[in-house]
Short mmCIF file of C-alpha atoms and ligand atoms in Angstrom, two decimals:
data_model
loop_
_atom_site.label_atom_id
_atom_site.label_comp_id
_atom_site.label_asym_id
_atom_site.label_seq_id
_atom_site.Cartn_x
_atom_site.Cartn_y
_atom_site.Cartn_z
CA MET A 1 -95.84 -43.91 -3.30
CA LYS A 2 -93.68 -40.94 -4.11
CA VAL A 3 -94.12 -38.97 -7.52
CA ASN A 4 -90.97 -36.59 -7.82
CA PHE A 5 -91.89 -32.97 -9.48
CA THR A 6 -89.41 -31.14 -12.04
CA GLU A 7 -90.65 -27.38 -12.67
CA THR A 8 -89.57 -26.55 -15.98
CA VAL A 9 -90.58 -22.75 -16.36
CA LEU A 10 -87.24 -21.33 -15.78
CA ARG A 11 -85.96 -23.58 -18.84
CA ASP A 12 -87.76 -25.84 -21.13
CA ALA A 13 -91.04 -23.97 -20.84
CA ASN A 14 -89.15 -20.61 -21.45
CA GLN A 15 -87.62 -22.24 -24.30
CA SER A 16 -90.48 -23.90 -25.88
CA LEU A 17 -92.62 -21.45 -25.52
CA ILE A 18 -90.71 -18.04 -25.71
CA ALA A 19 -87.32 -19.03 -27.17
CA THR A 20 -85.90 -18.32 -23.86
CA ARG A 21 -86.14 -15.06 -23.60
CA MET A 22 -87.19 -14.62 -20.16
CA PRO A 23 -84.68 -12.49 -18.25
CA PHE A 24 -83.84 -13.15 -14.70
CA SER A 25 -85.17 -9.78 -13.55
CA ASP A 26 -88.38 -11.44 -14.65
CA PHE A 27 -88.86 -14.64 -12.43
CA GLU A 28 -86.34 -13.12 -9.94
CA GLY A 29 -89.20 -12.56 -7.44
CA ILE A 30 -91.09 -15.90 -7.43
CA LEU A 31 -87.61 -17.75 -6.48
CA GLU A 32 -88.07 -18.16 -2.84
CA THR A 33 -91.30 -19.51 -3.42
CA LEU A 34 -90.57 -22.15 -6.22
CA ASP A 35 -87.55 -23.27 -3.10
CA ASN A 36 -90.78 -23.72 -1.07
CA ALA A 37 -93.26 -25.33 -3.14
CA GLY A 38 -91.90 -29.07 -2.41
CA TYR A 39 -90.63 -29.72 -5.91
CA TYR A 40 -87.89 -32.48 -6.30
CA SER A 41 -85.84 -29.91 -8.72
CA LEU A 42 -85.80 -26.85 -10.78
CA GLU A 43 -84.61 -27.42 -14.19
CA CYS A 44 -82.87 -23.82 -14.64
CA TRP A 45 -80.11 -24.18 -17.04
CA GLY A 46 -78.94 -25.36 -20.54
CA GLY A 47 -77.56 -24.80 -24.00
CA ALA A 48 -80.44 -22.43 -24.97
CA THR A 49 -80.26 -20.21 -21.81
CA PHE A 50 -76.74 -19.43 -22.49
CA ASP A 51 -77.50 -18.98 -26.15
CA SER A 52 -80.26 -16.82 -25.20
CA CYS A 53 -78.40 -14.80 -22.10
CA LEU A 54 -75.40 -13.99 -24.22
CA ARG A 55 -77.32 -13.21 -27.29
CA TYR A 56 -80.24 -11.47 -26.37
CA LEU A 57 -80.51 -10.65 -22.83
CA ASN A 58 -77.03 -9.27 -21.81
CA GLU A 59 -76.97 -11.42 -18.72
CA ASP A 60 -73.57 -13.62 -17.82
CA PRO A 61 -75.23 -17.23 -17.55
CA TRP A 62 -73.15 -18.37 -14.51
CA GLN A 63 -74.16 -15.07 -12.74
CA ARG A 64 -77.48 -15.74 -13.43
CA LEU A 65 -77.21 -19.57 -12.01
CA ARG A 66 -75.31 -18.17 -8.86
CA LYS A 67 -78.40 -15.59 -8.49
CA ILE A 68 -81.02 -18.32 -8.64
CA LYS A 69 -78.76 -20.49 -5.95
CA ALA A 70 -78.69 -17.59 -3.91
CA LYS A 71 -82.55 -17.65 -3.44
CA VAL A 72 -83.09 -21.59 -3.90
CA LYS A 73 -81.50 -22.85 -1.04
CA LYS A 74 -83.28 -26.19 -0.43
CA THR A 75 -84.58 -27.22 -4.21
CA LYS A 76 -82.37 -29.17 -6.30
CA LEU A 77 -81.25 -27.20 -9.08
CA GLN A 78 -81.26 -28.81 -12.69
CA MET A 79 -79.26 -28.54 -16.00
CA LEU A 80 -79.80 -30.20 -19.22
CA LEU A 81 -76.54 -30.87 -20.68
CA ARG A 82 -75.92 -32.36 -24.30
CA GLY A 83 -72.88 -34.88 -23.13
CA GLN A 84 -69.78 -34.17 -25.49
CA ASN A 85 -71.59 -31.27 -27.14
CA LEU A 86 -71.96 -29.64 -23.90
CA LEU A 87 -74.33 -26.27 -24.75
CA GLY A 88 -73.58 -26.38 -28.80
CA TYR A 89 -73.72 -28.36 -31.37
CA LYS A 90 -70.21 -29.81 -32.20
CA HIS A 91 -67.91 -32.17 -29.57
CA TYR A 92 -65.63 -30.48 -27.30
CA PRO A 93 -62.59 -32.03 -25.93
CA ASP A 94 -62.63 -34.07 -22.80
CA ASP A 95 -60.67 -31.15 -20.62
CA VAL A 96 -63.23 -28.67 -21.64
CA VAL A 97 -66.57 -31.28 -20.72
CA ARG A 98 -64.61 -32.11 -17.31
CA ARG A 99 -63.71 -28.42 -16.70
CA PHE A 100 -67.23 -27.51 -17.59
CA VAL A 101 -69.19 -30.00 -14.97
CA GLU A 102 -66.52 -29.10 -12.61
CA LEU A 103 -67.65 -25.46 -12.25
CA SER A 104 -71.16 -26.09 -13.19
CA VAL A 105 -71.37 -27.66 -9.87
CA LYS A 106 -69.49 -25.11 -7.91
CA ASN A 107 -71.72 -22.37 -9.55
CA GLY A 108 -75.04 -24.61 -8.38
CA ILE A 109 -76.12 -27.20 -10.36
CA ASP A 110 -76.95 -30.44 -8.51
CA ILE A 111 -78.60 -32.57 -10.99
CA PHE A 112 -76.92 -33.41 -14.60
CA ARG A 113 -79.58 -34.50 -17.38
CA ILE A 114 -77.14 -35.48 -19.78
CA PHE A 115 -77.79 -36.79 -23.35
CA ASP A 116 -76.54 -37.56 -26.69
CA ALA A 117 -78.79 -36.65 -29.56
CA LEU A 118 -78.32 -40.13 -31.39
CA ASN A 119 -78.06 -41.86 -27.80
CA ASP A 120 -74.61 -43.05 -28.24
CA PHE A 121 -73.35 -43.37 -24.56
CA ARG A 122 -69.50 -42.89 -25.77
CA ASN A 123 -70.90 -39.05 -25.86
CA ILE A 124 -72.03 -38.81 -22.30
CA GLU A 125 -69.45 -41.29 -20.40
CA VAL A 126 -66.83 -38.58 -19.62
CA ALA A 127 -69.56 -35.78 -18.36
CA VAL A 128 -71.06 -38.86 -16.39
CA ASP A 129 -67.34 -39.48 -15.03
CA GLU A 130 -67.05 -36.17 -14.17
CA VAL A 131 -70.42 -35.48 -12.66
CA LEU A 132 -69.61 -38.49 -10.35
CA LYS A 133 -66.06 -37.28 -9.12
CA GLN A 134 -67.82 -34.08 -8.23
CA GLY A 135 -70.85 -35.72 -6.34
CA ALA A 136 -73.06 -34.14 -8.04
CA HIS A 137 -76.54 -36.44 -9.10
CA ALA A 138 -75.85 -37.76 -12.76
CA GLN A 139 -78.81 -38.59 -14.67
CA GLY A 140 -78.63 -40.40 -18.06
CA CYS A 141 -81.05 -39.84 -20.55
CA ILE A 142 -83.02 -42.02 -23.36
CA CYS A 143 -83.97 -39.72 -26.23
CA TYR A 144 -87.30 -41.29 -27.24
CA THR A 145 -87.99 -41.72 -30.48
CA THR A 146 -90.25 -43.72 -32.88
CA SER A 147 -88.70 -45.80 -35.69
CA PRO A 148 -88.33 -49.32 -37.79
CA ILE A 149 -85.44 -50.06 -35.60
CA HIS A 150 -86.38 -48.47 -31.90
CA ASN A 151 -88.20 -51.47 -29.76
CA LEU A 152 -88.34 -51.82 -26.43
CA GLU A 153 -85.57 -54.44 -26.53
CA LYS A 154 -83.56 -51.80 -27.69
CA TYR A 155 -84.45 -49.33 -24.88
CA ALA A 156 -84.13 -52.07 -22.18
CA GLN A 157 -80.47 -52.57 -23.61
CA LEU A 158 -80.04 -48.62 -23.36
CA GLY A 159 -81.25 -48.08 -19.90
CA LYS A 160 -78.65 -51.45 -18.67
CA GLU A 161 -75.75 -49.08 -20.62
CA LEU A 162 -76.96 -46.15 -18.73
CA GLU A 163 -76.91 -48.11 -15.11
CA ALA A 164 -73.22 -49.72 -16.14
CA LEU A 165 -71.97 -46.08 -16.67
CA GLY A 166 -73.24 -45.31 -12.89
CA VAL A 167 -75.46 -42.91 -13.14
CA HIS A 168 -78.00 -42.15 -10.45
CA SER A 169 -81.31 -42.29 -12.17
CA ILE A 170 -82.15 -42.54 -15.90
CA CYS A 171 -84.54 -40.01 -17.80
CA VAL A 172 -86.61 -41.14 -21.25
CA LYS A 173 -86.34 -37.86 -23.08
CA ASP A 174 -89.54 -37.49 -25.20
CA MET A 175 -88.89 -34.22 -26.57
CA ALA A 176 -91.23 -34.01 -29.67
CA GLY A 177 -94.34 -35.44 -27.04
CA ILE A 178 -95.13 -38.31 -29.24
CA LEU A 179 -94.67 -40.66 -26.61
CA GLY A 180 -98.23 -42.21 -26.23
CA PRO A 181 -99.83 -43.72 -22.82
CA GLN A 182 -99.90 -46.81 -23.70
CA GLU A 183 -96.15 -47.02 -25.05
CA ALA A 184 -95.01 -45.11 -21.87
CA TYR A 185 -96.76 -47.44 -19.60
CA ASP A 186 -94.90 -50.56 -21.43
CA LEU A 187 -91.63 -48.25 -22.07
CA ILE A 188 -91.23 -47.61 -18.07
CA LYS A 189 -92.08 -51.04 -17.60
CA ALA A 190 -89.61 -52.96 -19.57
CA LEU A 191 -87.02 -50.02 -17.99
CA LYS A 192 -88.28 -50.82 -14.31
CA GLU A 193 -87.69 -54.32 -14.81
CA SER A 194 -84.36 -54.06 -16.52
CA VAL A 195 -82.81 -51.55 -14.18
CA SER A 196 -82.61 -50.89 -10.25
CA VAL A 197 -82.01 -46.83 -10.32
CA PRO A 198 -85.16 -44.66 -10.50
CA VAL A 199 -86.42 -43.68 -13.87
CA PHE A 200 -87.89 -40.29 -14.95
CA LEU A 201 -90.17 -39.12 -17.66
CA HIS A 202 -90.00 -35.93 -19.70
CA THR A 203 -92.42 -34.76 -22.00
CA HIS A 204 -94.35 -32.24 -24.13
CA SER A 205 -97.55 -31.26 -24.49
CA THR A 206 -97.61 -30.52 -27.92
CA THR A 207 -99.66 -33.40 -29.00
CA GLY A 208 -101.78 -33.55 -26.01
CA LEU A 209 -100.84 -36.97 -25.02
CA GLY A 210 -98.32 -35.60 -21.97
CA PRO A 211 -100.72 -35.40 -19.13
CA ILE A 212 -102.59 -38.92 -19.81
CA THR A 213 -99.04 -40.54 -20.86
CA TYR A 214 -97.65 -39.01 -17.22
CA VAL A 215 -100.50 -41.06 -15.53
CA LYS A 216 -100.01 -43.85 -17.37
CA ALA A 217 -96.15 -44.13 -16.68
CA ILE A 218 -96.58 -43.54 -13.02
CA GLU A 219 -98.78 -46.51 -12.91
CA ALA A 220 -95.95 -48.32 -14.36
CA GLY A 221 -93.83 -47.26 -11.53
CA CYS A 222 -92.04 -43.90 -13.22
CA ASP A 223 -90.05 -42.25 -10.30
CA GLY A 224 -90.53 -38.43 -11.31
CA ILE A 225 -92.28 -36.08 -14.22
CA ASP A 226 -91.44 -32.48 -15.92
CA THR A 227 -93.81 -30.29 -15.60
CA ALA A 228 -94.55 -26.48 -15.94
CA ILE A 229 -96.76 -24.25 -13.65
CA SER A 230 -99.77 -24.05 -15.65
CA ALA A 231 -99.26 -20.18 -16.89
CA PHE A 232 -96.65 -21.66 -19.06
CA SER A 233 -97.74 -25.09 -19.73
CA GLY A 234 -99.08 -26.84 -22.58
CA GLY A 235 -98.70 -26.66 -26.50
CA THR A 236 -95.09 -26.96 -27.05
CA SER A 237 -94.48 -26.78 -23.41
CA GLN A 238 -94.64 -29.11 -20.38
CA PRO A 239 -98.16 -30.54 -19.26
CA ALA A 240 -99.28 -27.83 -16.21
CA THR A 241 -97.93 -28.87 -12.65
CA GLU A 242 -101.40 -28.38 -10.84
CA THR A 243 -103.37 -30.43 -13.08
CA LEU A 244 -100.76 -33.81 -12.54
CA ASN A 245 -100.19 -32.74 -9.02
CA TYR A 246 -104.31 -32.37 -8.54
CA THR A 247 -104.59 -35.80 -10.42
CA LEU A 248 -102.05 -37.49 -8.85
CA LYS A 249 -103.16 -36.50 -5.18
CA GLN A 250 -106.46 -37.75 -5.74
CA MET A 251 -105.22 -41.24 -7.21
CA GLY A 252 -103.17 -41.74 -3.68
CA TYR A 253 -99.84 -40.35 -4.68
CA ASP A 254 -97.81 -38.44 -2.58
CA THR A 255 -96.39 -35.09 -4.71
CA GLY A 256 -94.57 -33.38 -2.36
CA LEU A 257 -96.17 -29.74 -3.49
CA LYS A 258 -98.02 -27.59 -1.67
CA ASP A 259 -101.44 -26.56 -3.29
CA ASP A 260 -101.10 -22.78 -2.08
CA MET A 261 -97.58 -22.21 -2.89
CA LEU A 262 -98.27 -23.32 -6.76
CA LYS A 263 -101.56 -20.99 -7.01
CA GLN A 264 -99.06 -18.22 -5.56
CA ILE A 265 -96.43 -19.14 -8.20
CA ASN A 266 -98.94 -19.13 -11.06
CA ASP A 267 -100.57 -15.79 -10.04
CA TYR A 268 -96.97 -14.50 -10.14
CA PHE A 269 -96.37 -15.71 -13.69
CA LYS A 270 -100.05 -15.07 -15.27
CA PRO A 271 -99.17 -10.83 -15.99
CA ILE A 272 -95.34 -12.00 -17.44
CA LYS A 273 -97.39 -14.48 -20.06
CA SER A 274 -99.67 -11.57 -20.98
CA LYS A 275 -96.73 -9.24 -21.33
CA TYR A 276 -94.90 -12.08 -23.87
CA ILE A 277 -98.00 -12.35 -25.73
CA SER A 278 -98.93 -8.62 -26.14
CA ASN A 279 -95.24 -8.14 -27.48
CA GLY A 280 -95.52 -10.92 -29.53
CA GLN A 281 -92.91 -13.50 -28.70
CA LEU A 282 -95.74 -15.62 -27.23
CA ASP A 283 -97.09 -17.03 -30.78
CA ALA A 284 -100.52 -18.59 -30.62
CA PHE A 285 -99.50 -21.27 -32.94
CA VAL A 286 -97.09 -22.83 -29.93
CA MET A 287 -99.82 -22.33 -27.09
CA GLY A 288 -102.36 -25.01 -28.72
CA THR A 289 -102.70 -28.50 -29.63
CA GLU A 290 -100.98 -29.88 -32.41
CA THR A 291 -101.53 -33.53 -33.60
CA ASP A 292 -99.94 -33.24 -36.79
CA ALA A 293 -96.72 -33.86 -34.36
CA LEU A 294 -97.75 -37.70 -33.86
CA THR A 295 -96.99 -37.92 -37.68
CA TYR A 296 -94.09 -35.74 -38.20
CA GLN A 297 -92.41 -36.21 -34.92
CA ILE A 298 -91.67 -32.66 -34.17
CA PRO A 299 -90.11 -31.17 -30.84
CA GLY A 300 -91.72 -27.99 -29.38
CA GLY A 301 -88.19 -26.20 -30.15
CA MET A 302 -87.93 -27.35 -33.39
CA LEU A 303 -91.53 -26.69 -34.64
CA SER A 304 -91.00 -22.88 -33.42
CA ASN A 305 -87.50 -22.57 -35.05
CA LEU A 306 -89.06 -23.74 -38.36
CA ILE A 307 -91.99 -21.50 -38.46
CA ALA A 308 -89.71 -18.67 -37.36
CA GLN A 309 -86.86 -19.53 -40.42
CA LEU A 310 -89.55 -19.90 -42.85
CA LYS A 311 -91.28 -16.26 -41.76
CA ALA A 312 -87.94 -15.11 -42.31
CA GLN A 313 -87.75 -16.35 -45.49
CA ASN A 314 -90.78 -15.23 -46.68
CA ALA A 315 -91.97 -19.08 -47.25
CA ILE A 316 -94.36 -19.85 -44.54
CA ASN A 317 -96.72 -21.22 -47.10
CA LYS A 318 -94.19 -23.93 -47.33
CA LEU A 319 -94.35 -25.25 -43.81
CA GLU A 320 -96.33 -28.54 -44.85
CA GLU A 321 -94.21 -29.43 -47.51
CA VAL A 322 -91.45 -29.03 -45.29
CA LEU A 323 -92.99 -31.14 -42.12
CA ALA A 324 -93.76 -33.68 -44.93
CA GLU A 325 -90.15 -34.07 -46.03
CA VAL A 326 -88.77 -34.43 -42.20
CA PRO A 327 -89.21 -37.76 -41.81
CA ASN A 328 -87.54 -38.58 -45.32
CA VAL A 329 -84.52 -36.67 -44.19
CA ARG A 330 -84.53 -38.42 -40.86
CA LYS A 331 -84.65 -42.21 -42.88
CA ASP A 332 -81.75 -41.02 -45.16
CA LEU A 333 -79.78 -40.43 -41.59
CA GLY A 334 -80.50 -43.53 -39.98
CA TYR A 335 -83.31 -42.61 -37.81
CA PRO A 336 -81.49 -39.99 -35.33
CA PRO A 337 -83.97 -39.00 -32.81
CA LEU A 338 -85.34 -35.48 -33.18
CA VAL A 339 -83.28 -33.70 -30.51
CA THR A 340 -80.70 -30.94 -30.60
CA PRO A 341 -78.81 -30.73 -32.89
CA MET A 342 -80.24 -33.25 -34.68
CA SER A 343 -83.79 -31.76 -34.96
CA GLN A 344 -82.18 -28.16 -36.08
CA MET A 345 -80.11 -29.94 -38.36
CA VAL A 346 -83.14 -32.15 -39.82
CA GLY A 347 -85.23 -29.37 -39.91
CA VAL A 348 -82.93 -26.95 -41.73
CA GLN A 349 -82.42 -29.56 -44.20
CA ALA A 350 -85.81 -30.36 -45.04
CA ALA A 351 -86.15 -26.51 -45.23
CA ALA A 352 -83.32 -26.79 -47.71
CA ASN A 353 -84.77 -29.64 -49.76
CA VAL A 354 -88.02 -28.02 -50.49
CA LEU A 355 -86.97 -24.33 -51.05
CA ALA A 356 -84.43 -25.32 -53.47
CA GLY A 357 -86.76 -27.59 -55.53
CA GLN A 358 -84.09 -30.36 -55.32
CA ARG A 359 -83.21 -32.50 -52.68
CA TYR A 360 -79.70 -32.37 -51.02
CA LYS A 361 -78.65 -29.57 -53.64
CA ASN A 362 -77.41 -27.79 -50.87
CA VAL A 363 -76.11 -29.88 -47.72
CA SER A 364 -75.41 -27.88 -44.44
CA LYS A 365 -71.87 -28.41 -43.16
CA GLU A 366 -73.25 -30.03 -39.96
CA ILE A 367 -75.03 -32.65 -42.03
CA LYS A 368 -71.78 -33.42 -43.57
CA ALA A 369 -70.43 -33.92 -40.29
CA TYR A 370 -72.91 -36.11 -39.29
CA LEU A 371 -72.21 -38.21 -42.37
CA ARG A 372 -68.62 -38.47 -41.38
CA GLY A 373 -69.41 -39.71 -38.34
CA GLU A 374 -68.33 -36.52 -36.04
CA TYR A 375 -71.51 -36.71 -34.11
CA GLY A 376 -71.27 -40.74 -33.00
CA ARG A 377 -72.84 -43.43 -34.65
CA ALA A 378 -76.49 -43.49 -36.82
CA PRO A 379 -79.04 -45.55 -34.78
CA GLY A 380 -79.89 -47.24 -37.78
CA PRO A 381 -78.32 -47.83 -41.77
CA VAL A 382 -77.85 -44.63 -43.68
CA ASN A 383 -78.49 -43.60 -46.64
CA GLN A 384 -75.46 -44.81 -48.86
CA GLU A 385 -76.00 -42.81 -52.02
CA LEU A 386 -75.84 -39.73 -49.89
CA VAL A 387 -73.09 -40.78 -48.11
CA GLU A 388 -70.96 -40.99 -50.99
CA LYS A 389 -72.40 -37.98 -52.97
CA VAL A 390 -71.75 -35.81 -49.53
CA LEU A 391 -68.19 -37.55 -48.62
CA ASN A 392 -66.96 -37.60 -51.93
CA GLY A 393 -64.65 -40.79 -51.38
CA GLU A 394 -63.80 -39.51 -48.09
CA LYS A 395 -64.01 -42.43 -45.04
CA PRO A 396 -65.99 -41.71 -41.89
CA ILE A 397 -64.74 -41.74 -38.50
CA THR A 398 -65.55 -45.00 -36.52
CA GLY A 399 -64.22 -44.41 -32.92
CA ARG A 400 -65.22 -41.43 -30.35
CA PHE A 401 -65.10 -38.05 -32.34
CA ALA A 402 -63.86 -36.54 -29.11
CA ASP A 403 -60.66 -38.87 -28.84
CA THR A 404 -59.54 -36.94 -32.02
CA LEU A 405 -59.27 -33.48 -30.20
CA GLU A 406 -56.55 -31.77 -29.01
CA PRO A 407 -57.39 -29.86 -25.18
CA ALA A 408 -58.66 -26.66 -25.53
CA PHE A 409 -58.96 -25.19 -22.21
CA GLU A 410 -55.89 -23.88 -20.92
CA LYS A 411 -54.81 -22.80 -24.72
CA THR A 412 -58.07 -20.41 -24.92
CA LYS A 413 -57.20 -18.95 -21.55
CA LYS A 414 -54.27 -18.11 -22.83
CA GLU A 415 -55.41 -16.54 -26.12
CA LEU A 416 -58.29 -14.74 -24.16
CA GLY A 417 -56.48 -13.12 -21.96
CA SER A 418 -57.45 -10.30 -19.85
CA LEU A 419 -60.91 -10.34 -22.07
CA ALA A 420 -61.81 -13.72 -19.65
CA LYS A 421 -62.39 -12.59 -16.16
CA SER A 422 -62.59 -16.17 -15.00
CA ASP A 423 -62.34 -19.65 -16.09
CA GLU A 424 -66.35 -19.56 -16.20
CA ASP A 425 -65.65 -16.83 -19.03
CA VAL A 426 -63.39 -19.05 -20.61
CA LEU A 427 -66.18 -21.79 -20.96
CA SER A 428 -68.67 -19.40 -22.09
CA TYR A 429 -66.19 -18.16 -24.96
CA ILE A 430 -65.19 -21.94 -26.17
CA ALA A 431 -69.19 -22.70 -25.97
CA PHE A 432 -70.15 -19.50 -28.14
CA PRO A 433 -67.13 -18.00 -29.00
CA GLN A 434 -68.25 -14.32 -31.03
CA LEU A 435 -71.24 -14.43 -28.80
CA ALA A 436 -69.24 -13.95 -25.55
CA GLU A 437 -66.39 -11.85 -26.99
CA ARG A 438 -69.66 -9.28 -27.67
CA PHE A 439 -70.77 -9.85 -24.08
CA PHE A 440 -67.66 -9.44 -22.83
CA LYS A 441 -66.56 -6.10 -24.68
CA SER A 442 -69.92 -4.67 -23.77
CA ARG A 443 -69.22 -5.78 -20.08
CA GLU A 444 -66.02 -3.48 -20.13
CA ALA A 445 -68.12 -0.66 -22.02
CA GLY A 446 -70.18 -0.91 -18.73
CA PHE A 447 -73.11 -2.24 -20.43
CA GLU A 448 -74.32 0.55 -21.96
CA ARG A 449 -76.62 -1.58 -24.26
CA VAL A 450 -78.17 -3.11 -20.67
CA VAL A 451 -79.04 0.11 -19.89
CA ALA A 452 -80.49 1.08 -22.93
CA TYR A 453 -82.76 -2.13 -23.11
CA SER A 454 -84.01 -1.85 -19.94
CA ILE A 455 -85.21 1.74 -20.00
CA SER A 456 -86.97 0.46 -23.23
CA VAL A 457 -88.63 -2.65 -21.48
CA LYS A 458 -89.54 0.17 -18.92
CA GLN A 459 -91.14 2.25 -21.55
CA GLU A 460 -92.54 -0.74 -23.27
CA GLU A 461 -94.27 -1.81 -19.77
CA ALA A 462 -95.40 1.70 -18.79
CA LYS A 463 -97.75 1.81 -22.07
CO1 LIG B 501 -87.68 -31.23 -23.35
#
C-alpha cells in the first residue's frame, strides 16, 4: 500500500521552528533535489509565508512561489489557505477569495489545503468551489481538537459535509500535536468508513506523539502524512521524514521516497539549522518534547508566539499561569479549535487576563468580533455572560459573514493605481495593507534595504 508524504520544511517546519524567517536564498539550492525525492507534495506557501516575506524578508511572496515552481517541475506544490480568511485573520468578500485562488493556481499552487478555524464550512465553500473551477486539487480540512462536544460521530459528520462540497481529499489537521495514536486510529477509521475520498493526517511532534500517531493512522488506512526533513523536524515541527520513511518501508508500505535524496536534503539543511541556532532564531525550547501541550492543547506556533509575547513584556515568568488560563478562555468561547487565528486570539486573551490580574478587563477587538459571530459559528455554547458584557445589547450575526461584505478587488485596484504592478500586488495589499505598501515603496526605491540586509547577513556568515 502507498503512503503519500508531504514535505513541510518550506512552510510548516519553517514556521513552527523559526517563525518563517527562512529566505528563499536559504533553500533555493535544494529545490531540484526536493523535486526528485519522490514526495507527494511540497508544502511551501501559506499566510505566515506572506506575512514574513513582506514584513521581514523583503521578498514578494508571489515571486517566491514562481521561483519555487521554476525548479519544482514534477512534485505538486501545496498551500495552506484559511478559507474565507485567506491568509489573515479577517473575512474577505467572495470576489477577493476567488481571485486569490485563481492567481495562486496561475502562479504555481497545485493543492489547496483549506480550513476554517471553527470547522464552519460555510467559510470554505467559496474557496473550495473556485479551486474546483480552476481544475486544482481541493483538500478540505477538519481541525482536530478535544472537548466535551467533539466526538467520532461529529468528526464523521464533518467528513461527510466536506465530501458533499466536492473536495478531492480530506485532511485531519492536528495543529497542536495532541492527537494520540489510538485516537488517530479510531478517527481515521471512522472517516474512512464515512467518506470515499483519500484521508490525510497533519500533526506536530510537540508532545512526542507524532510519529506513533502517524503509524497507527496509517494502520487505519490513512493515505498521506506530513513530515519535515530531520534537520527541521521534531519539537513544534513535524515528525522526521526519514524516520517515518524508514519505519513504513520496514512495515511493507510503499513511500515512493528515495533514501539517498533524503540524505542529500538533510545534509543541505544541517548547516542552515546551525546558523539559526547560533543567531538565536531557533530557540531550544521549541525543539524539545513538551508534554504539557497534552493538557494545554497549545499548537507549536501558538506556544512560540506566547513565549515571544511574554518575553517582550518582560513577563516570561507568567508563562505557566497563561498556559493554565488558555483552557478557561476556550471554554468561554464554545471550544474553538486552537488554530490560527483562534490560537492567537485565545492566547492573547489568556495573556491579557493574567497580566491585567482580572479576567476580560481588556477584550481584544478580534474576540469581540468572534462573539458577534463574524468568524462563524462557535462549535459549542458560548459563555452568555461574556457575550452580554462584550456586545452590550448588540445582536450577534447568524448568517455567513462574507455575505455582508462588498466586493473589494476592483475598487482596491483602482485605489492603488501605479503602486500595484500586478493583480498579485493588489491581493498582497488586500491581505496585508501596511506591509504590502511598505514593500511596494521599498521595491520602487530599488530595494536599498534588501542590499543592506544581504550585506549584513554576509558579514554575519563570514564571522
Ligand atoms: Co501545522
